[in-house]
Coordinates of C-alpha atoms and ligand atoms in Angstrom, one line a residue:
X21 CA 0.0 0.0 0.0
X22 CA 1.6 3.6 -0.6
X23 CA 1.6 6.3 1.9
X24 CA -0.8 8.1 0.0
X25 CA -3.5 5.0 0.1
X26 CA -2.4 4.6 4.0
X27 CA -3.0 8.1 5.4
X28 CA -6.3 7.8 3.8
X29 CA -7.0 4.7 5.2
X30 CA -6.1 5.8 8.5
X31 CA -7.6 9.6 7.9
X32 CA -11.0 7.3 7.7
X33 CA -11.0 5.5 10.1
X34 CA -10.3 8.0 12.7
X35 CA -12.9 10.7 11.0
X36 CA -15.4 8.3 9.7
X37 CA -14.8 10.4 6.0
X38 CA -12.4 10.4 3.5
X39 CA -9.8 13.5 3.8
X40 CA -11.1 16.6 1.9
X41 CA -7.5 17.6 0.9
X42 CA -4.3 15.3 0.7
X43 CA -1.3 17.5 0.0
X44 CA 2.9 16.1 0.1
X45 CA 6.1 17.4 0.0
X46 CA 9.4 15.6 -1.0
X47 CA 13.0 15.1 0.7
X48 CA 16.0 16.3 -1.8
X49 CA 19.7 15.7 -2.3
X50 CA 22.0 18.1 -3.5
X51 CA 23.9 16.0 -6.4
X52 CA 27.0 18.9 -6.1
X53 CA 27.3 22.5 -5.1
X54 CA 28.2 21.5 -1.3
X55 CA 29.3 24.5 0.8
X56 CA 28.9 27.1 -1.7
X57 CA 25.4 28.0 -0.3
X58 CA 26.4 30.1 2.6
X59 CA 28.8 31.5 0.1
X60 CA 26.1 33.2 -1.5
X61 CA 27.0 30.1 -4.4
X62 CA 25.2 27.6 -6.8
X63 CA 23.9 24.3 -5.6
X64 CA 22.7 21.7 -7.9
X65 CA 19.8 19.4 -5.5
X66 CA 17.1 17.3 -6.8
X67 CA 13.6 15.8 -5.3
X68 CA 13.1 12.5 -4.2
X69 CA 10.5 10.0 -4.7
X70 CA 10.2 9.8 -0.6
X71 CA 7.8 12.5 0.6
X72 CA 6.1 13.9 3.6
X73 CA 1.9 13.3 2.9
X74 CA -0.6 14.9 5.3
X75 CA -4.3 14.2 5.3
X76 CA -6.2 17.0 6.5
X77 CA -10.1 18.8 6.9
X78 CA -10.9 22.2 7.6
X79 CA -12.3 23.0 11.1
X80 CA -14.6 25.8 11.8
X81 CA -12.2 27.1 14.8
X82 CA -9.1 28.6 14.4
X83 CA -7.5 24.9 16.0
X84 CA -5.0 22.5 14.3
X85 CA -4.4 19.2 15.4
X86 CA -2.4 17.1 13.8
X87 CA -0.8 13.7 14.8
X88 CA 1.8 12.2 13.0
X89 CA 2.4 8.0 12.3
X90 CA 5.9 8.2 12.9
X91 CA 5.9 9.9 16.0
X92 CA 4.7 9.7 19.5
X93 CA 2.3 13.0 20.4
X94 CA 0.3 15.3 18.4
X95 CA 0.3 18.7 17.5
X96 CA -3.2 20.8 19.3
X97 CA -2.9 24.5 19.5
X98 CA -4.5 27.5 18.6
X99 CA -3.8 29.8 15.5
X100 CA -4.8 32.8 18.0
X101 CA -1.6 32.6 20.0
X102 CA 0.5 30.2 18.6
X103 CA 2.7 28.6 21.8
X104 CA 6.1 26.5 21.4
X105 CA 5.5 23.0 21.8
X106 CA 8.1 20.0 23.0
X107 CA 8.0 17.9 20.1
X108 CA 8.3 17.1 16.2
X109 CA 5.2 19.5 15.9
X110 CA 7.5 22.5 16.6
X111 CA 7.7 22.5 12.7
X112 CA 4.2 22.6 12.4
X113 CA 3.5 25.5 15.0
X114 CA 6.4 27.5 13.6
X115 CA 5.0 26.9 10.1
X116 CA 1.6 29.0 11.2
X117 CA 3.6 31.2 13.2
X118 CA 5.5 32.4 10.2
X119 CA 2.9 32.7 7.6
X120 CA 0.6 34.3 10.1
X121 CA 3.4 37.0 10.7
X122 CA 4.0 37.3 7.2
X123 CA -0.2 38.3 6.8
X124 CA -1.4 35.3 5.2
X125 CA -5.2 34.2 6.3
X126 CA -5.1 30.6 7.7
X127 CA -7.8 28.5 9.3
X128 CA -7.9 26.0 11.6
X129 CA -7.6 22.1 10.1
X130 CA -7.6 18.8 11.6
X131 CA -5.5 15.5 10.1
X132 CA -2.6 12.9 10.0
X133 CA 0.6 13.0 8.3
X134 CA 2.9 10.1 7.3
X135 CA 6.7 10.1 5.7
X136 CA 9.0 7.9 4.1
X137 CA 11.7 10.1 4.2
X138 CA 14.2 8.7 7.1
X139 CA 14.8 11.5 9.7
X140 CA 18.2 12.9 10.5
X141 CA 19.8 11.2 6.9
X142 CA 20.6 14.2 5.8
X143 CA 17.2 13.7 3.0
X144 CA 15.8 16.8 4.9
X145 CA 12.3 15.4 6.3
X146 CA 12.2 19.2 8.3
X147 CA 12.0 20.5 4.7
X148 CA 9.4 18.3 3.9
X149 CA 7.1 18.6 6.9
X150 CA 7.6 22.7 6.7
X151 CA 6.3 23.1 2.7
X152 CA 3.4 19.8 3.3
X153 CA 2.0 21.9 6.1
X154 CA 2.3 25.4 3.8
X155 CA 0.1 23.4 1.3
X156 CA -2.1 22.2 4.2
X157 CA -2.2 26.0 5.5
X158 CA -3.2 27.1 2.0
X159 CA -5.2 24.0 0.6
X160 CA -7.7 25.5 2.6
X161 CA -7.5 29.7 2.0
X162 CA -6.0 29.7 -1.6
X163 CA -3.5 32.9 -1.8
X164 CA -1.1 32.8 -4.3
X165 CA 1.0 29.6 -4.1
X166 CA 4.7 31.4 -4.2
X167 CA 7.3 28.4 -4.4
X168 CA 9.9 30.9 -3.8
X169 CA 8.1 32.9 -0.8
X170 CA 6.9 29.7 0.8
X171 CA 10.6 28.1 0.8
X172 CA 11.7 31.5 2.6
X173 CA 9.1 31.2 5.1
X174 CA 10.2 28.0 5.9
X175 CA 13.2 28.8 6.7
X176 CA 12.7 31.7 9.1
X177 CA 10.3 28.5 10.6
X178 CA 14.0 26.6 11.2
X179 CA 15.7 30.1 11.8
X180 CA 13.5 32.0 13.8
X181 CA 11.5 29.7 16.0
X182 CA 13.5 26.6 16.3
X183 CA 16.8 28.7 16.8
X184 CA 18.5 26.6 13.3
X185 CA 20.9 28.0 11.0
X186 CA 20.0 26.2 8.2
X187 CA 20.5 27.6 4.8
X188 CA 17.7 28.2 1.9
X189 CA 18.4 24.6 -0.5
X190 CA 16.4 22.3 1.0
X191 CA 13.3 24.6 1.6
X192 CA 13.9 25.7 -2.2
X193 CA 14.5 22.5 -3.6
X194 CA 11.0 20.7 -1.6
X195 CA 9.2 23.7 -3.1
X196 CA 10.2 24.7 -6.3
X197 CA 11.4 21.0 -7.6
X198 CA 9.8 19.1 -10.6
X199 CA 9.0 15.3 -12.0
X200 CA 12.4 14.0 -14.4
X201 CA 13.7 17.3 -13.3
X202 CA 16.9 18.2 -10.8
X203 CA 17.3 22.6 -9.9
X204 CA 19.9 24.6 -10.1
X205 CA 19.9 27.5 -7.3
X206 CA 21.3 30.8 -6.8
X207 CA 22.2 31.3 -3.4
X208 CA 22.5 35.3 -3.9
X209 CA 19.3 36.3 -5.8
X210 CA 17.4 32.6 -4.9
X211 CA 16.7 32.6 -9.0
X212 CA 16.0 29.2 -10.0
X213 CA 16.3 27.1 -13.6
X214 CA 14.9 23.8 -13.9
X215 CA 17.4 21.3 -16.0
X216 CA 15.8 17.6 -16.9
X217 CA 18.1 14.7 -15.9
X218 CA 19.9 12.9 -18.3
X219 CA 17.7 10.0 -19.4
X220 CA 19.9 6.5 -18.6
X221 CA 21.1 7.6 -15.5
X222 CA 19.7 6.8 -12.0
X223 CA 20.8 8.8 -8.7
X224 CA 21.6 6.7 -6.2
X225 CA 21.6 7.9 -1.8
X226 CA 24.2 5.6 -0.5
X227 CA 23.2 6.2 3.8
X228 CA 26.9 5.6 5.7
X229 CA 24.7 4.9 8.8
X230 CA 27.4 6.8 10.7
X231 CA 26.6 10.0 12.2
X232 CA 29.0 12.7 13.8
X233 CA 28.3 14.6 16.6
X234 CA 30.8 17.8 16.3
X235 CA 29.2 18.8 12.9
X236 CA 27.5 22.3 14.3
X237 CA 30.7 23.1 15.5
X238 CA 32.9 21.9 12.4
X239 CA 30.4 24.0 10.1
X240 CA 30.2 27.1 12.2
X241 CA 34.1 27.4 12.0
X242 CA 34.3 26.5 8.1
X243 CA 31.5 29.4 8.1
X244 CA 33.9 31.8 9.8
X245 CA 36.5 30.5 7.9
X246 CA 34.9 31.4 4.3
X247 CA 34.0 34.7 6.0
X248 CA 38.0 35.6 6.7
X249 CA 38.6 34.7 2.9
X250 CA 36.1 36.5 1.8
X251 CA 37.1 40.0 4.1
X252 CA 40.8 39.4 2.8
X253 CA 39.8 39.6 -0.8
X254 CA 37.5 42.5 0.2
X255 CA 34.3 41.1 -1.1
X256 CA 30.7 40.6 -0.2
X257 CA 31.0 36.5 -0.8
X258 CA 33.6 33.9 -2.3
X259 CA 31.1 33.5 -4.9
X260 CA 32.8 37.0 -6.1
X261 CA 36.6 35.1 -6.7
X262 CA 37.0 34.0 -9.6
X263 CA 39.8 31.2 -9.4
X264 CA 42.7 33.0 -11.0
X265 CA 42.7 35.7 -8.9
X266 CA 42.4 33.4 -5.7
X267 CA 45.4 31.5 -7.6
X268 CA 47.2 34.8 -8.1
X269 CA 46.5 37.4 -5.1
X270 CA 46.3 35.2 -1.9
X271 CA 49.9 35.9 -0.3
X272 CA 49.6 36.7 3.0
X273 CA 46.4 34.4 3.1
X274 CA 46.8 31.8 5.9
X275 CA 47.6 28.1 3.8
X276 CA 44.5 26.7 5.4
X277 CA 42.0 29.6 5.1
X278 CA 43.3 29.7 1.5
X279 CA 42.3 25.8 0.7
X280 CA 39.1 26.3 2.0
X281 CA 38.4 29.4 -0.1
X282 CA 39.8 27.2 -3.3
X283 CA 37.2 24.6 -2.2
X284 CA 33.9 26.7 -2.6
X285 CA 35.7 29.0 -5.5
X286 CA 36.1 25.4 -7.4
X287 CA 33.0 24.1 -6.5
X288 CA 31.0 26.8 -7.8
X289 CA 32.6 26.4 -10.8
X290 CA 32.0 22.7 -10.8
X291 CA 28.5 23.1 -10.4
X292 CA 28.2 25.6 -12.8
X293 CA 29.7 23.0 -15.3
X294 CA 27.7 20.2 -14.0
X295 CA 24.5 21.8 -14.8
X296 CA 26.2 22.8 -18.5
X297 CA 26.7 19.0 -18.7
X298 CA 23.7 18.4 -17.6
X299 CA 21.5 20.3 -20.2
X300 CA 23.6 18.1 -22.7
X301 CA 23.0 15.1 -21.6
X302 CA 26.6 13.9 -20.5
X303 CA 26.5 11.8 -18.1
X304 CA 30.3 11.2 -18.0
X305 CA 31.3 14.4 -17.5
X306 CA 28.3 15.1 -14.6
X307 CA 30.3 12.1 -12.8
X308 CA 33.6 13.4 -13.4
X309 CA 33.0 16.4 -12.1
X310 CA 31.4 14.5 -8.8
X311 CA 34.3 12.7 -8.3
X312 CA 36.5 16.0 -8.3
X313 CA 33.9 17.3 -5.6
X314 CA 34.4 14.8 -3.2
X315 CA 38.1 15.1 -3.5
X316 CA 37.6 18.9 -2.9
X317 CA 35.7 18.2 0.2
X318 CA 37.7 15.5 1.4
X319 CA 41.0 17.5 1.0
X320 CA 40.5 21.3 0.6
X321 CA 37.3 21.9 3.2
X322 CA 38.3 18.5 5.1
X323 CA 34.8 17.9 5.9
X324 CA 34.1 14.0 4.5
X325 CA 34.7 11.0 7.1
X326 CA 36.3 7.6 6.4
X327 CA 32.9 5.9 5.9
X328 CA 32.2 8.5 3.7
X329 CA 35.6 8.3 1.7
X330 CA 35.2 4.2 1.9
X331 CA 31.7 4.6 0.3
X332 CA 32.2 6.7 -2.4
X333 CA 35.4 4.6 -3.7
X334 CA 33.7 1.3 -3.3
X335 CA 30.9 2.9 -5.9
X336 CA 33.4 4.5 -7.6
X337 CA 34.7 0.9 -8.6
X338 CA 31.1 -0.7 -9.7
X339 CA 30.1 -1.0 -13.4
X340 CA 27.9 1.7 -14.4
X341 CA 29.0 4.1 -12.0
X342 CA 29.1 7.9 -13.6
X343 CA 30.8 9.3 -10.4
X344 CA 29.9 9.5 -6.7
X345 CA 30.6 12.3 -3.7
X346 CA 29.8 13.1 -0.4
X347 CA 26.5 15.1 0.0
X348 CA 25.3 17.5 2.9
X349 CA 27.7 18.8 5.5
X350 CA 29.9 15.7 5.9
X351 CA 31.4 14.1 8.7
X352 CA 28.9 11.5 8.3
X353 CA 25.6 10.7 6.5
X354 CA 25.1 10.8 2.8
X355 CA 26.7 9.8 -0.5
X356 CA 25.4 10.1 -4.0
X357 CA 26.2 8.3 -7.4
X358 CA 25.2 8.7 -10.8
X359 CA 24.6 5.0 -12.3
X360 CA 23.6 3.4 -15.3
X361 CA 20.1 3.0 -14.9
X362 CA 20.4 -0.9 -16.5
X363 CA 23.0 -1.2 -13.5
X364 CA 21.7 0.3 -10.7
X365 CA 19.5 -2.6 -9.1
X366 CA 23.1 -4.5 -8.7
X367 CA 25.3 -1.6 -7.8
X368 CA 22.6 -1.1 -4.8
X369 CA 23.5 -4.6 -4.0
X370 CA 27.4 -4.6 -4.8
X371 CA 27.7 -1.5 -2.5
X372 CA 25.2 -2.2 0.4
X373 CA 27.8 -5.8 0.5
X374 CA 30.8 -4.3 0.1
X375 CA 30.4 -1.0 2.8
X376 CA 29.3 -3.6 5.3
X377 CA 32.0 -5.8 5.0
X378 CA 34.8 -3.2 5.3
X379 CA 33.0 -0.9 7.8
X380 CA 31.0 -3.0 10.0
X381 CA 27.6 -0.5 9.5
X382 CA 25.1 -1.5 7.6
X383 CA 24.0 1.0 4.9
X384 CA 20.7 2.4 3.7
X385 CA 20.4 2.6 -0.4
X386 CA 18.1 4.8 -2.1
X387 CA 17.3 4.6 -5.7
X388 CA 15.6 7.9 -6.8
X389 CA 14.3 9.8 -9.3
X390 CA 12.9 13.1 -8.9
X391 CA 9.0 13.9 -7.8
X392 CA 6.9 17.5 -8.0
X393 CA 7.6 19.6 -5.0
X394 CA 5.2 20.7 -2.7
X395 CA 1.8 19.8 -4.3
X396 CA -1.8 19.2 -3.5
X397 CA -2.7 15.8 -4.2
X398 CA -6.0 15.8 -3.9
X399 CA -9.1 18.2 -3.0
Ligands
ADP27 P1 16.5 16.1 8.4 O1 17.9 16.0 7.9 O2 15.8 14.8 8.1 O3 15.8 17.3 7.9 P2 16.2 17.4 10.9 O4 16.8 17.1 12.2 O5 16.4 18.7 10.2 O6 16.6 16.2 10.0 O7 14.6 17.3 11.0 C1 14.0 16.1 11.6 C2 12.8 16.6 12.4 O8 11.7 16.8 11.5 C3 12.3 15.5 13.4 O9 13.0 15.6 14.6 C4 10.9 15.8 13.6 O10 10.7 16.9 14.4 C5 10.5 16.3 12.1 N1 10.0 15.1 11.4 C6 10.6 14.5 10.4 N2 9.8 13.5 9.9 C7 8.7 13.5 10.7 C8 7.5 12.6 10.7 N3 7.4 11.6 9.9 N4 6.6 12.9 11.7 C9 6.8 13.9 12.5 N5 7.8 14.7 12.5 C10 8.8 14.5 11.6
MG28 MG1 16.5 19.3 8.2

């Protein structure tokens, strides 16, 4: 049974109806541009076919209540003074909270919500839950469904009342992302251009299992650190150096500051290239220029882990296998491949073996291909 057919199982059962709207929201992984966003940059993400789904009905009071299948509790409050809560429905409250400030009319609704997308992965299930309950918020009133605005708004919903620094992707990407179709995002205007992915390959979320517990910490200082390079060139972001001039004018920049500017100045251009390559179709070159992300990451921004390092060369090694790299902030989590689609069933396999056998952990795979963003489904 899908998710879809299950929340509406469950929606009737517990309301004695069927759901008057069902609305979903997908996870995302950034195939390269890692780092570059805070850089005011360009990241390359994609959708997955793993979504957030919520099955809702209006109410006549200004109440939501909401209870999730995945989680213990549910969500009850009041959209006329919207308190902080103590559990996953922090997303939800701040959600209201932020639309409500921005002066969009909502109405109270009642419902369940169910996901697929594993939590904490690094496939950004926040994301997901943040734009599903937008389209809940507006299945109902019907503004002017702004992909754009809504992705912002959900971001000052991590930002602003959970206390997160996350960046803009993932709220961008779960909003503004399309069927067959992977986006390429401006971090410094938040422009958008949708690119098809080349048909033959598969994308492939290779899960380390392993997860790192100084990564605020780590990220925070490679922040600061981009911020040093960025005041010693005298410019408004490292998306401003070009690469010969970073090559050229950087005596008297610390070594180490220096290789982590040359990381994001490469990568920019790398993901610039990638989305060239990937308007033409050419796969080959999309996972060459991976594979030269990874090692930028791994050696220049120091931010990949063994597991990672071990999972991206044991794909690297497997028929059918375009290119592979760490994705997210590193120290842990995620890696993506580009594969053959005729080979991807068996590299799943191949690699799921071989991590195991060499780490110890056993690894999540996730063939995907890339679904609609945030959408109504039904209603
Ligand atoms: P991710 O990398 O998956 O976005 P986060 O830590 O940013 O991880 O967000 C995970 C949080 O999102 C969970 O702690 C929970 O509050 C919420 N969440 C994710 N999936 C669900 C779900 N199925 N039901 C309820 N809350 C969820
Ligand atoms: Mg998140």
């Amino acid at each position: 049974m899908s998710l879809q057919q299950q929340i509406t199982t469950e929606f009737q059962q517990r309301f004695n109806q069927l759901p008057t709207f069902v609305v979903r929201a997908p996870g995302r992984v950034n195939l390269i541009g890692e780092h570059t966003d805070y850089n005011e940059g360009f990241v390359l993400p994609m959708t997955i076919n793993r979504s957030m789904w919520i099955a809702l009905r209006p109410r006549d009071d200004q109440k939501v209540i909401i209870s999730s299948l995945d989680f213990p509790d549910f969500a009850d409050f009041s959209l006329d003074e919207i308190i902080h809560g103590e559990s996953w429905d922090e997303y939800v409250r701040g959600m209201a909270w932020v639309l409500q400030t921005e002066g969009y009319h909502l109405q109270g609704w009642e419902g369940i919500l169910a996901s697929d997308i594993p939590v904490g992965a690094g496939l950004s299930s926040s994301a997901a839950l943040e734009l599903s309950v937008a389209r809940a918020f507006w299945a109902i009133s019907r503004w002017d469904w702004n992909p754009t605005k809504m992705a912002l708004a959900a971001q000052r919903t991590e930002n602003e009342w959970l206390g997160l620094k996350s960046g803009i992707m993932d709220q961008m990407i779960s909003s503004n992302g399309k069927e067959d179709h992977v986006l390429l995002i401006d971090c410094r205007d938040l422009t958008s251009q949708l690119i098809p992915l080349p048909e033959g390959v598969s994308v492939v979320v290779l899960d380390t299992a392993s997860r790192r517990s100084l990564i605020d910490s780590a990220y925070n200082e490679r922040v600061t650190q981009c911020k040093l390079a960025s005041d010693f060139f005298g410019v408004v972001a490292l998306r401003d150096i070009p690469l010969a001039i970073l090559e050229t004018r950087s005596v008297g920049l610390d070594a180490l500051i220096r290789r982590r500017a040359r990381h994001v100045v490469t990568e920019n251009n790398r993901t610039l290239q990638a989305a060239e390559a990937m308007q033409a179709g050419d796969a080959i070159k999309l996972g060459q220029l991976m594979n030269a992300s990874h090692l930028s990451l791994r050696d220049d921004y120091e931010v990949s882990s063994e597991e990672l390092n071990t999972m991206v060369e044991i794909a690297d090694s497997q028929p059918g296998c375009f290119g592979a790299r760490m994705t997210g902030a590193g120290f842990g989590g995620c890696a993506v491949a580009l594969v053959q689609n005729s080979s991807a069933p068996s590299f799943a396999d191949e690699v799921a073996v071989a991590y195991q056998e060499q780490t110890g952990f056993q690894p999540y795979v996730y063939i995907c291909h890339p679904t609609n963003g945030a959408e109504l489904v039904e209603g």
